[in-house]
CSV table of N, CA and C in Angstrom, one decimal:
chain,number,residue,atom,x,y,z
N,220,UNK,N,111.0,71.7,125.2
N,220,UNK,CA,109.2,71.7,124.9
N,220,UNK,C,109.0,71.5,126.2
N,221,UNK,N,106.9,72.1,126.0
N,221,UNK,CA,106.5,72.5,127.6
N,221,UNK,C,105.7,70.8,127.6
N,222,UNK,N,106.0,70.3,129.0
N,222,UNK,CA,105.2,68.6,129.4
N,222,UNK,C,103.9,68.9,129.1
N,223,UNK,N,103.5,69.8,129.5
N,223,UNK,CA,102.1,69.7,129.2
N,223,UNK,C,101.6,69.9,127.8
N,224,UNK,N,101.9,70.7,126.4
N,224,UNK,CA,101.7,70.6,125.2
N,224,UNK,C,102.8,69.3,124.7
N,225,UNK,N,103.2,68.4,125.1
N,225,UNK,CA,103.7,67.4,125.4
N,225,UNK,C,102.1,65.8,125.3
N,226,UNK,N,101.8,66.2,126.5
N,226,UNK,CA,100.9,65.8,127.0
N,226,UNK,C,99.5,65.7,125.9
N,227,UNK,N,99.7,67.3,125.7
N,227,UNK,CA,98.1,67.4,125.2
N,227,UNK,C,98.3,66.7,124.0
N,228,UNK,N,100.0,66.8,123.2
N,228,UNK,CA,99.7,66.3,121.3
N,228,UNK,C,99.7,64.4,121.7
N,229,UNK,N,100.5,64.2,122.8
N,229,UNK,CA,99.8,62.6,122.8
N,229,UNK,C,98.2,62.1,123.1
N,230,UNK,N,97.8,62.8,123.8
N,230,UNK,CA,96.6,62.1,123.6
N,230,UNK,C,95.8,62.6,122.2
N,231,UNK,N,95.5,64.3,121.8
N,231,UNK,CA,94.9,64.4,120.6
N,231,UNK,C,95.6,63.1,119.8
N,232,UNK,N,96.4,63.0,119.7
N,232,UNK,CA,96.7,61.8,118.6
N,232,UNK,C,96.2,60.6,118.7
N,233,UNK,N,96.2,60.0,119.8
N,233,UNK,CA,95.3,58.7,120.5
N,233,UNK,C,94.2,59.1,119.6
N,234,UNK,N,93.5,60.4,120.1
N,234,UNK,CA,92.0,60.4,119.8
N,234,UNK,C,91.6,61.0,118.5
N,235,UNK,N,91.9,61.1,117.4
N,235,UNK,CA,92.7,61.3,116.3
N,235,UNK,C,92.5,60.4,115.7
N,236,UNK,N,93.7,59.0,116.6
N,236,UNK,CA,93.4,58.2,115.4
N,236,UNK,C,92.7,56.9,115.3
N,237,UNK,N,91.5,57.1,116.8
N,237,UNK,CA,90.9,56.4,116.9
N,237,UNK,C,89.5,57.0,116.0
N,238,UNK,N,89.1,58.3,115.7
N,238,UNK,CA,87.9,59.3,115.2
N,238,UNK,C,88.4,59.2,113.8
N,239,UNK,N,89.6,59.5,113.0
N,239,UNK,CA,89.8,58.9,111.5
N,239,UNK,C,89.3,58.5,110.8
N,240,UNK,N,88.8,57.2,111.1
N,240,UNK,CA,87.9,56.1,110.4
N,240,UNK,C,86.6,56.6,109.9
N,241,UNK,N,86.0,57.4,110.7
N,241,UNK,CA,84.5,58.7,110.9
N,241,UNK,C,84.7,59.4,109.5
N,242,UNK,N,86.1,59.9,108.9
N,242,UNK,CA,86.0,60.6,107.9
N,242,UNK,C,86.1,59.5,106.1
N,243,UNK,N,86.2,58.5,106.6
N,243,UNK,CA,86.7,57.7,105.4
N,243,UNK,C,85.1,56.9,104.9
N,244,UNK,N,84.6,57.4,103.9
N,244,UNK,CA,83.2,56.4,103.2
N,244,UNK,C,83.1,55.2,103.3
N,245,UNK,N,82.1,55.1,103.9
N,245,UNK,CA,82.1,53.4,104.1
N,245,UNK,C,81.4,52.8,102.9
N,246,UNK,N,80.9,53.6,101.7
N,246,UNK,CA,80.8,53.2,100.7
N,246,UNK,C,81.0,52.7,99.6
N,247,UNK,N,82.6,53.0,99.8
N,247,UNK,CA,84.1,53.2,98.7
N,247,UNK,C,84.4,51.9,98.3
N,248,UNK,N,84.7,51.6,97.7
N,248,UNK,CA,85.6,50.3,97.7
N,248,UNK,C,87.0,50.0,97.7
N,249,UNK,N,87.1,51.1,98.4
N,249,UNK,CA,88.7,51.7,98.4
N,249,UNK,C,89.0,51.6,100.4
N,250,UNK,N,90.1,50.8,101.1
N,250,UNK,CA,90.3,51.0,101.9
N,250,UNK,C,91.3,51.9,101.8
N,251,UNK,N,92.1,52.3,102.9
N,251,UNK,CA,92.6,53.8,103.6
N,251,UNK,C,94.1,52.9,102.5
N,252,UNK,N,94.7,52.0,103.0
N,252,UNK,CA,96.2,51.0,102.2
N,252,UNK,C,95.9,51.1,100.6
N,253,UNK,N,94.1,50.6,100.2
N,253,UNK,CA,94.3,51.0,98.7
N,253,UNK,C,94.4,52.1,98.2
N,254,UNK,N,93.4,53.4,98.9
N,254,UNK,CA,93.9,54.7,98.6
N,254,UNK,C,94.9,55.3,98.4
N,255,UNK,N,95.8,54.8,99.8
N,255,UNK,CA,97.8,55.5,99.7
N,255,UNK,C,98.4,55.2,98.9
N,256,UNK,N,98.5,53.6,98.3
N,256,UNK,CA,98.9,52.9,96.8
N,256,UNK,C,98.4,53.2,95.8
N,257,UNK,N,96.9,53.6,95.8
N,257,UNK,CA,96.8,54.1,94.6
N,257,UNK,C,97.0,55.4,93.9
N,258,UNK,N,96.9,56.2,95.1
N,258,UNK,CA,97.9,58.2,95.6
N,258,UNK,C,99.0,57.9,94.6
N,259,UNK,N,99.7,57.2,94.9
N,259,UNK,CA,101.2,57.1,94.6
N,259,UNK,C,101.4,56.4,93.7
N,260,UNK,N,100.9,55.6,93.2
N,260,UNK,CA,101.2,54.8,91.9
N,260,UNK,C,100.1,56.2,90.5
N,261,UNK,N,99.3,56.9,90.8
N,261,UNK,CA,98.9,58.1,90.2
N,261,UNK,C,99.7,59.2,90.2
N,262,UNK,N,100.6,59.1,90.9
N,262,UNK,CA,102.2,60.2,91.2
N,262,UNK,C,103.4,60.1,90.4
N,263,UNK,N,103.5,58.4,90.7
N,263,UNK,CA,104.2,57.5,89.7
N,263,UNK,C,104.0,57.5,88.6
N,264,UNK,N,103.1,57.2,87.9
N,264,UNK,CA,103.0,56.5,86.4
N,264,UNK,C,102.5,54.8,87.1
N,265,UNK,N,104.4,54.4,87.1
N,265,UNK,CA,104.2,53.3,87.2
N,265,UNK,C,105.3,52.9,88.4
N,266,UNK,N,105.0,52.1,89.1
N,266,UNK,CA,106.3,51.7,90.4
N,266,UNK,C,106.4,50.0,90.8
N,267,UNK,N,107.7,49.8,91.0
N,267,UNK,CA,107.9,48.2,91.7
N,267,UNK,C,107.2,48.2,93.1
N,268,UNK,N,106.9,46.2,93.5
N,268,UNK,CA,106.7,46.7,94.8
N,268,UNK,C,107.7,47.4,95.5
N,269,UNK,N,109.2,47.0,95.3
N,269,UNK,CA,109.9,47.3,96.2
N,269,UNK,C,109.9,49.1,96.4
N,270,UNK,N,109.5,49.6,95.6
N,270,UNK,CA,109.4,51.3,95.8
N,270,UNK,C,108.8,51.2,96.3
N,271,UNK,N,107.2,50.6,95.8
N,271,UNK,CA,106.2,51.5,96.6
N,271,UNK,C,106.2,50.7,97.9
N,272,UNK,N,106.5,49.7,98.1
N,272,UNK,CA,107.0,49.4,99.9
N,272,UNK,C,107.7,50.6,100.5
N,273,UNK,N,109.4,51.2,99.4
N,273,UNK,CA,110.3,51.7,100.8
N,273,UNK,C,108.7,53.2,100.6
N,274,UNK,N,107.9,53.6,99.8
N,274,UNK,CA,107.5,55.1,99.9
N,274,UNK,C,106.3,55.2,101.0
N,275,UNK,N,106.0,53.7,100.9
N,275,UNK,CA,104.4,54.3,101.9
N,275,UNK,C,105.2,53.4,103.3
N,276,UNK,N,106.8,53.1,103.3
N,276,UNK,CA,107.1,52.1,104.4
N,276,UNK,C,106.1,51.1,105.0
N,277,UNK,N,106.3,49.9,103.9
N,277,UNK,CA,105.5,49.1,104.5
N,277,UNK,C,106.4,47.9,103.6
N,278,UNK,N,106.2,46.6,104.3
N,278,UNK,CA,107.1,45.5,103.5
N,278,UNK,C,106.4,45.2,102.6
N,279,UNK,N,107.9,44.9,101.6
N,279,UNK,CA,107.4,44.2,100.5
N,279,UNK,C,106.1,42.9,100.4
N,280,UNK,N,106.2,42.0,101.3
N,280,UNK,CA,104.9,41.1,101.4
N,280,UNK,C,103.4,42.0,101.1
N,281,UNK,N,103.9,42.8,102.3
N,281,UNK,CA,102.2,43.6,102.2
N,281,UNK,C,102.3,44.3,100.9
N,282,UNK,N,102.8,45.0,100.4
N,282,UNK,CA,102.6,45.6,99.4
N,282,UNK,C,102.1,44.5,98.3
N,283,UNK,N,102.9,44.0,98.0
N,283,UNK,CA,102.3,42.9,97.5
N,283,UNK,C,100.7,42.1,97.6
N,284,UNK,N,100.9,41.7,98.7
N,284,UNK,CA,98.9,41.8,98.8
N,284,UNK,C,98.1,42.3,98.1
N,285,UNK,N,98.6,43.5,98.9
N,285,UNK,CA,98.2,45.0,98.5
N,285,UNK,C,97.0,45.4,97.0
N,286,UNK,N,98.7,44.7,96.6
N,286,UNK,CA,98.6,45.1,94.5
N,286,UNK,C,98.0,44.6,94.1
N,287,UNK,N,98.3,42.5,94.6
N,287,UNK,CA,97.5,42.0,94.3
N,287,UNK,C,96.0,41.8,94.1
N,288,UNK,N,95.5,42.4,95.6
N,288,UNK,CA,94.1,42.3,95.5
N,288,UNK,C,93.4,43.3,94.6
N,289,UNK,N,94.0,44.8,94.0
N,289,UNK,CA,93.7,46.3,93.4
N,289,UNK,C,93.8,45.5,91.9
N,290,UNK,N,94.6,44.6,91.7
N,290,UNK,CA,95.0,44.5,90.7
N,290,UNK,C,93.3,43.5,90.4
N,291,UNK,N,92.9,42.3,91.3
N,291,UNK,CA,91.9,41.4,90.9
N,291,UNK,C,90.5,42.4,90.7
N,292,UNK,N,90.6,43.5,91.8
N,292,UNK,CA,89.4,44.6,91.5
N,292,UNK,C,89.6,44.7,89.7
N,293,UNK,N,90.9,45.5,89.3
N,293,UNK,CA,90.6,46.1,88.4
N,293,UNK,C,90.9,47.6,88.6
N,294,UNK,N,91.6,47.4,89.7
N,294,UNK,CA,92.3,48.9,89.9
N,294,UNK,C,94.0,49.4,89.3
N,295,UNK,N,94.7,48.2,89.7
N,295,UNK,CA,95.7,48.1,89.4
N,295,UNK,C,96.8,47.4,87.6
N,296,UNK,N,97.5,47.8,87.1
N,296,UNK,CA,97.6,46.4,86.3
N,296,UNK,C,99.1,46.4,86.3
N,297,UNK,N,100.0,45.2,85.5
N,297,UNK,CA,101.0,45.0,85.3
N,297,UNK,C,101.7,45.4,84.1
N,298,UNK,N,102.9,45.5,84.3
N,298,UNK,CA,103.5,45.6,83.0
N,298,UNK,C,105.1,45.8,83.2
N,299,UNK,N,105.1,44.5,82.6
N,299,UNK,CA,106.8,44.4,82.6
N,299,UNK,C,107.7,45.2,83.1
N,300,UNK,N,109.0,44.9,82.9
N,300,UNK,CA,110.0,45.5,83.5
N,300,UNK,C,110.9,45.6,81.9
N,301,UNK,N,111.2,46.2,81.4
N,301,UNK,CA,111.4,46.5,79.9
N,301,UNK,C,113.3,46.0,80.1
N,302,UNK,N,113.9,46.3,81.4
N,302,UNK,CA,115.1,46.2,81.6
N,302,UNK,C,115.4,44.9,82.1
N,303,UNK,N,114.0,44.1,83.1
N,303,UNK,CA,114.6,43.0,83.2
N,303,UNK,C,113.6,42.3,82.8
N,304,UNK,N,112.9,41.2,82.3
N,304,UNK,CA,111.7,40.1,82.1
N,304,UNK,C,111.4,39.6,83.0
N,305,UNK,N,111.8,39.8,84.1
N,305,UNK,CA,111.8,38.7,85.1
N,305,UNK,C,110.9,39.1,86.6
N,306,UNK,N,111.0,40.8,86.7
N,306,UNK,CA,110.1,41.9,87.0
N,306,UNK,C,109.0,42.5,86.6
N,307,UNK,N,108.2,43.6,86.6
N,307,UNK,CA,107.3,44.2,86.5
N,307,UNK,C,106.9,45.3,87.3
N,308,UNK,N,106.2,46.1,87.2
N,308,UNK,CA,106.0,47.4,87.5
N,308,UNK,C,103.8,47.4,87.4
N,309,UNK,N,104.0,48.5,88.7
N,309,UNK,CA,102.5,48.0,88.7
N,309,UNK,C,102.1,49.3,88.1
N,310,UNK,N,101.1,50.1,87.5
N,310,UNK,CA,99.7,51.2,86.9
N,310,UNK,C,99.0,51.6,87.7
N,311,UNK,N,98.5,52.5,87.4
N,311,UNK,CA,96.5,52.6,88.2
N,311,UNK,C,96.3,52.3,86.6
N,312,UNK,N,95.2,51.6,86.9
N,312,UNK,CA,94.0,51.7,85.3
N,312,UNK,C,93.3,53.1,85.4
N,313,UNK,N,92.4,53.2,84.0
N,313,UNK,CA,91.1,54.3,84.8
N,313,UNK,C,90.2,53.7,85.5
N,314,UNK,N,90.3,52.5,86.3
N,314,UNK,CA,88.8,52.0,86.9
N,314,UNK,C,89.4,52.4,88.1
N,315,UNK,N,91.1,52.4,88.4
N,315,UNK,CA,91.6,52.9,89.4
N,315,UNK,C,92.0,54.6,89.8
N,316,UNK,N,91.9,54.8,88.7
N,316,UNK,CA,92.0,56.2,88.3
N,316,UNK,C,90.8,57.0,89.4
N,317,UNK,N,89.6,56.4,88.9
N,317,UNK,CA,87.8,56.9,88.6
N,317,UNK,C,87.9,56.6,90.2
N,318,UNK,N,88.0,56.2,90.5
N,318,UNK,CA,87.7,55.8,91.9
N,318,UNK,C,89.1,55.8,93.4
N,319,UNK,N,90.3,56.4,92.8
N,319,UNK,CA,90.9,57.0,94.2
N,319,UNK,C,89.9,58.5,93.7
N,320,UNK,N,89.6,58.7,92.5
N,320,UNK,CA,88.7,60.3,92.6
N,320,UNK,C,87.8,60.3,93.2
N,321,UNK,N,87.5,59.7,93.4
N,321,UNK,CA,85.4,59.8,93.5
N,321,UNK,C,85.7,59.4,95.3
N,322,UNK,N,86.8,58.4,95.9
N,322,UNK,CA,87.2,58.3,97.5
N,322,UNK,C,87.2,59.7,97.5
N,323,UNK,N,88.7,60.1,96.9
N,323,UNK,CA,89.2,61.4,97.3
N,323,UNK,C,88.1,62.8,97.7
N,324,UNK,N,87.4,62.5,96.7
N,324,UNK,CA,85.9,63.8,96.6
N,324,UNK,C,85.5,63.4,97.9
N,325,UNK,N,85.2,62.2,98.6
N,325,UNK,CA,84.2,62.4,99.3
N,325,UNK,C,85.1,62.3,100.2
N,326,UNK,N,86.2,61.9,100.6
N,326,UNK,CA,87.2,62.4,101.7
N,326,UNK,C,86.9,64.5,102.3
N,327,UNK,N,87.3,64.9,100.9
N,327,UNK,CA,87.7,66.4,101.2
N,327,UNK,C,86.1,67.2,101.5
N,328,UNK,N,85.2,65.9,100.9
N,328,UNK,CA,83.7,67.0,101.3
N,328,UNK,C,83.8,66.6,102.7
N,329,UNK,N,83.8,65.5,103.1
N,329,UNK,CA,83.4,64.9,104.9
N,329,UNK,C,84.9,66.6,105.2
N,330,UNK,N,86.0,66.7,105.2
N,330,UNK,CA,86.8,67.3,106.0
N,330,UNK,C,86.6,68.6,105.3
N,331,UNK,N,86.0,69.1,104.4
N,331,UNK,CA,85.4,69.8,104.6
N,331,UNK,C,84.0,70.5,105.4
N,332,UNK,N,83.1,69.5,106.0
N,332,UNK,CA,82.0,69.5,106.7
N,332,UNK,C,83.0,70.1,108.3
N,333,UNK,N,83.8,68.9,108.8
N,333,UNK,CA,85.0,69.0,109.8
N,333,UNK,C,85.6,70.7,110.0
N,334,UNK,N,85.7,70.9,109.0
N,334,UNK,CA,86.4,72.0,109.4
N,334,UNK,C,85.3,73.7,108.5
N,335,UNK,N,84.6,73.4,108.9
N,335,UNK,CA,83.5,74.3,107.9
N,335,UNK,C,84.1,75.6,110.0
N,336,UNK,N,84.2,76.7,109.5
N,336,UNK,CA,84.3,78.0,110.3
N,336,UNK,C,85.8,77.7,110.9
N,337,UNK,N,86.5,77.2,110.5
N,337,UNK,CA,88.2,77.4,110.4
N,337,UNK,C,88.4,78.8,109.4
N,338,UNK,N,89.0,79.3,109.7
N,338,UNK,CA,89.7,80.3,108.6
N,338,UNK,C,91.0,79.8,107.6
N,339,UNK,N,91.1,80.3,106.9
N,339,UNK,CA,92.0,79.6,105.5
N,339,UNK,C,93.4,79.7,106.3
N,340,UNK,N,93.6,80.7,107.3
N,340,UNK,CA,95.1,80.5,107.8
N,340,UNK,C,95.1,79.2,108.8
N,341,UNK,N,94.0,79.3,109.3
N,341,UNK,CA,94.2,77.8,110.4
N,341,UNK,C,94.2,76.4,109.6
N,342,UNK,N,93.8,76.2,108.0
N,342,UNK,CA,93.7,75.6,107.6
N,342,UNK,C,95.2,75.3,107.0
N,343,UNK,N,95.4,76.0,106.5
N,343,UNK,CA,96.8,76.5,105.9
N,343,UNK,C,97.6,75.8,107.1
N,344,UNK,N,97.2,76.6,108.4
N,344,UNK,CA,99.1,76.3,109.0
N,344,UNK,C,98.5,74.8,110.1
N,345,UNK,N,97.2,74.7,109.9
N,345,UNK,CA,97.3,72.8,110.2
N,345,UNK,C,98.0,71.7,109.4
N,346,UNK,N,97.3,72.2,107.8
N,346,UNK,CA,98.0,71.3,107.4
N,346,UNK,C,99.5,71.3,106.8
N,347,UNK,N,100.0,72.3,107.0
N,347,UNK,CA,101.6,72.4,106.9
N,347,UNK,C,101.9,72.0,108.5
N,348,UNK,N,101.6,72.0,109.3
N,348,UNK,CA,101.8,71.2,110.8
N,348,UNK,C,101.7,69.7,110.5
N,349,UNK,N,100.6,69.3,110.3
N,349,UNK,CA,100.8,67.8,109.6
N,349,UNK,C,101.2,67.3,108.8
N,350,UNK,N,101.4,68.3,107.9
N,350,UNK,CA,102.9,67.4,106.8
N,350,UNK,C,104.5,67.7,108.1
N,351,UNK,N,104.6,68.2,108.4
N,351,UNK,CA,105.7,68.8,109.2
N,351,UNK,C,105.6,67.7,110.0
N,352,UNK,N,104.8,66.8,111.0
N,352,UNK,CA,105.4,66.2,111.4
N,352,UNK,C,104.9,64.4,110.7
N,353,UNK,N,104.2,64.5,109.8
N,353,UNK,CA,104.2,63.4,108.5
N,353,UNK,C,105.8,62.5,109.1
N,354,UNK,N,106.6,64.1,107.7
N,354,UNK,CA,108.1,63.9,107.8
N,354,UNK,C,108.5,63.2,108.7
N,355,UNK,N,108.2,63.8,110.3
N,355,UNK,CA,109.1,63.2,111.4
N,355,UNK,C,109.4,61.8,111.6
N,356,UNK,N,108.1,61.5,111.3
N,356,UNK,CA,107.5,60.1,111.5
N,356,UNK,C,108.7,59.5,110.3
N,357,UNK,N,108.2,59.9,109.3
N,357,UNK,CA,109.0,59.6,108.1
N,357,UNK,C,110.7,59.2,108.3
N,358,UNK,N,111.6,60.3,109.3
N,358,UNK,CA,112.8,59.6,109.4
N,358,UNK,C,113.1,59.3,111.1
N,359,UNK,N,112.1,58.1,111.5
N,359,UNK,CA,112.1,57.2,112.6
N,359,UNK,C,112.3,56.0,112.0
Protein backbone atom coordinates (compact mmCIF):
# COMPACT_ATOMS: atom_id res chain seq x y z
CA UNK A 1 0.00 0.00 0.00
CA UNK A 2 1.22 3.48 -0.80
CA UNK A 3 2.10 5.47 2.31
CA UNK A 4 0.53 8.61 0.83
CA UNK A 5 -2.81 6.77 0.36
CA UNK A 6 -2.76 5.51 3.94
CA UNK A 7 -2.09 9.03 5.21
CA UNK A 8 -4.99 10.41 3.15
CA UNK A 9 -7.35 7.67 4.35
CA UNK A 10 -6.34 8.17 7.99
CA UNK A 11 -6.84 11.94 7.86
CA UNK A 12 -10.09 11.79 5.90
CA UNK A 13 -11.52 9.21 8.33
CA UNK A 14 -10.75 11.56 11.22
CA UNK A 15 -12.46 14.43 9.39
CA UNK A 16 -15.44 12.20 8.54
CA UNK A 17 -15.90 11.15 12.16
CA UNK A 18 -15.88 14.79 13.25
CA UNK A 19 -18.37 15.91 10.59
CA UNK A 20 -20.73 12.92 10.56
CA UNK A 21 -23.07 14.47 13.12
CA UNK A 22 -23.92 17.19 10.63
CA UNK A 23 -25.85 14.64 8.56
CA UNK A 24 -28.03 13.56 11.46
CA UNK A 25 -31.15 15.39 12.44
CA UNK A 26 -31.27 17.51 15.56
CA UNK A 27 -35.07 17.42 15.50
CA UNK A 28 -35.38 13.66 15.88
CA UNK A 29 -35.91 11.77 19.10
CA UNK A 30 -33.38 9.18 17.89
CA UNK A 31 -29.66 9.25 18.37
CA UNK A 32 -27.21 7.19 16.34
CA UNK A 33 -27.21 4.25 18.74
CA UNK A 34 -31.02 4.10 18.85
CA UNK A 35 -31.17 4.35 15.06
CA UNK A 36 -28.82 1.40 14.60
CA UNK A 37 -30.57 -0.67 17.25
CA UNK A 38 -34.02 -0.01 15.78
CA UNK A 39 -32.69 -0.79 12.32
CA UNK A 40 -31.32 -4.11 13.59
CA UNK A 41 -34.67 -4.98 15.18
CA UNK A 42 -36.54 -4.02 12.02
CA UNK A 43 -34.39 -6.49 10.09
CA UNK A 44 -34.48 -9.31 12.65
CA UNK A 45 -38.11 -8.81 13.78
CA UNK A 46 -37.17 -9.72 17.36
CA UNK A 47 -33.91 -10.32 19.14
CA UNK A 48 -32.40 -10.84 22.56
CA UNK A 49 -29.94 -8.48 24.18
CA UNK A 50 -26.99 -10.83 23.66
CA UNK A 51 -27.67 -11.19 19.93
CA UNK A 52 -28.13 -7.43 19.54
CA UNK A 53 -24.87 -6.83 21.40
CA UNK A 54 -23.00 -9.26 19.15
CA UNK A 55 -24.47 -7.85 15.94
CA UNK A 56 -23.79 -4.24 16.93
CA UNK A 57 -20.41 -5.01 18.51
CA UNK A 58 -21.44 -3.57 21.86
CA UNK A 59 -21.36 -4.96 25.36
CA UNK A 60 -24.54 -6.41 26.82
CA UNK A 61 -24.88 -3.71 29.50
CA UNK A 62 -24.82 -0.96 26.84
CA UNK A 63 -27.50 -2.66 24.74
CA UNK A 64 -29.56 -3.33 27.86
CA UNK A 65 -29.43 0.38 28.81
CA UNK A 66 -30.31 1.46 25.27
CA UNK A 67 -33.22 -0.96 24.91
CA UNK A 68 -34.59 0.07 28.31
CA UNK A 69 -34.52 3.73 27.24
CA UNK A 70 -36.21 2.90 23.96
CA UNK A 71 -38.82 0.80 25.74
CA UNK A 72 -39.66 3.79 27.94
CA UNK A 73 -40.17 5.89 24.78
CA UNK A 74 -42.41 3.21 23.31
CA UNK A 75 -40.04 2.36 20.44
CA UNK A 76 -39.53 -1.29 21.45
CA UNK A 77 -41.40 -3.82 23.52
CA UNK A 78 -40.39 -6.97 25.33
CA UNK A 79 -41.81 -10.33 24.43
CA UNK A 80 -41.18 -13.46 26.51
CA UNK A 81 -38.98 -16.18 25.10
CA UNK A 82 -41.35 -19.13 24.61
CA UNK A 83 -38.50 -21.60 25.22
CA UNK A 84 -37.13 -19.92 28.35
CA UNK A 85 -39.58 -18.09 30.59
CA UNK A 86 -36.75 -16.23 32.32
CA UNK A 87 -35.57 -14.39 29.21
CA UNK A 88 -37.20 -12.17 26.64
CA UNK A 89 -36.74 -10.65 23.22
CA UNK A 90 -37.14 -7.10 22.04
CA UNK A 91 -39.19 -6.16 19.04
CA UNK A 92 -39.75 -2.84 17.36
CA UNK A 93 -43.17 -1.24 17.93
CA UNK A 94 -45.29 0.61 15.39
CA UNK A 95 -44.10 3.87 16.96
CA UNK A 96 -40.48 2.69 16.74
CA UNK A 97 -40.96 1.75 13.07
CA UNK A 98 -42.51 5.13 12.33
CA UNK A 99 -39.67 6.96 14.07
CA UNK A 100 -37.08 4.83 12.28
CA UNK A 101 -38.60 5.51 8.86
CA UNK A 102 -38.83 9.26 9.49
CA UNK A 103 -35.28 9.48 10.85
CA UNK A 104 -33.88 7.43 7.98
CA UNK A 105 -35.67 9.62 5.43
CA UNK A 106 -34.19 12.75 7.02
CA UNK A 107 -30.72 11.19 6.75
CA UNK A 108 -31.33 10.11 3.13
CA UNK A 109 -32.49 13.63 2.22
CA UNK A 110 -29.31 15.10 3.70
CA UNK A 111 -27.14 12.51 1.96
CA UNK A 112 -28.84 13.29 -1.34
CA UNK A 113 -27.92 16.97 -0.91
CA UNK A 114 -24.35 16.14 0.10
CA UNK A 115 -23.88 13.86 -2.90
CA UNK A 116 -25.47 16.25 -5.38
CA UNK A 117 -23.24 16.34 -8.42
CA UNK A 118 -21.87 12.84 -7.88
CA UNK A 119 -22.54 10.36 -10.67
CA UNK A 120 -24.51 7.18 -10.02
CA UNK A 121 -21.28 5.25 -10.53
CA UNK A 122 -19.42 7.36 -7.97
CA UNK A 123 -22.22 6.88 -5.43
CA UNK A 124 -22.26 3.13 -6.06
CA UNK A 125 -18.47 2.88 -5.73
CA UNK A 126 -18.47 4.98 -2.56
CA UNK A 127 -21.20 2.84 -1.01
CA UNK A 128 -19.42 -0.37 -1.97
CA UNK A 129 -16.12 0.85 -0.53
CA UNK A 130 -17.76 2.03 2.71
CA UNK A 131 -19.43 -1.35 3.09
CA UNK A 132 -16.13 -3.13 2.45
CA UNK A 133 -14.39 -0.91 5.02
CA UNK A 134 -17.12 -1.51 7.61
CA UNK A 135 -16.85 -5.26 7.09
CA UNK A 136 -13.09 -4.98 7.67
CA UNK A 137 -13.81 -3.22 10.96
CA UNK A 138 -16.05 -6.09 12.07
CA UNK A 139 -13.16 -8.52 11.62
CA UNK A 140 -11.00 -6.67 14.13
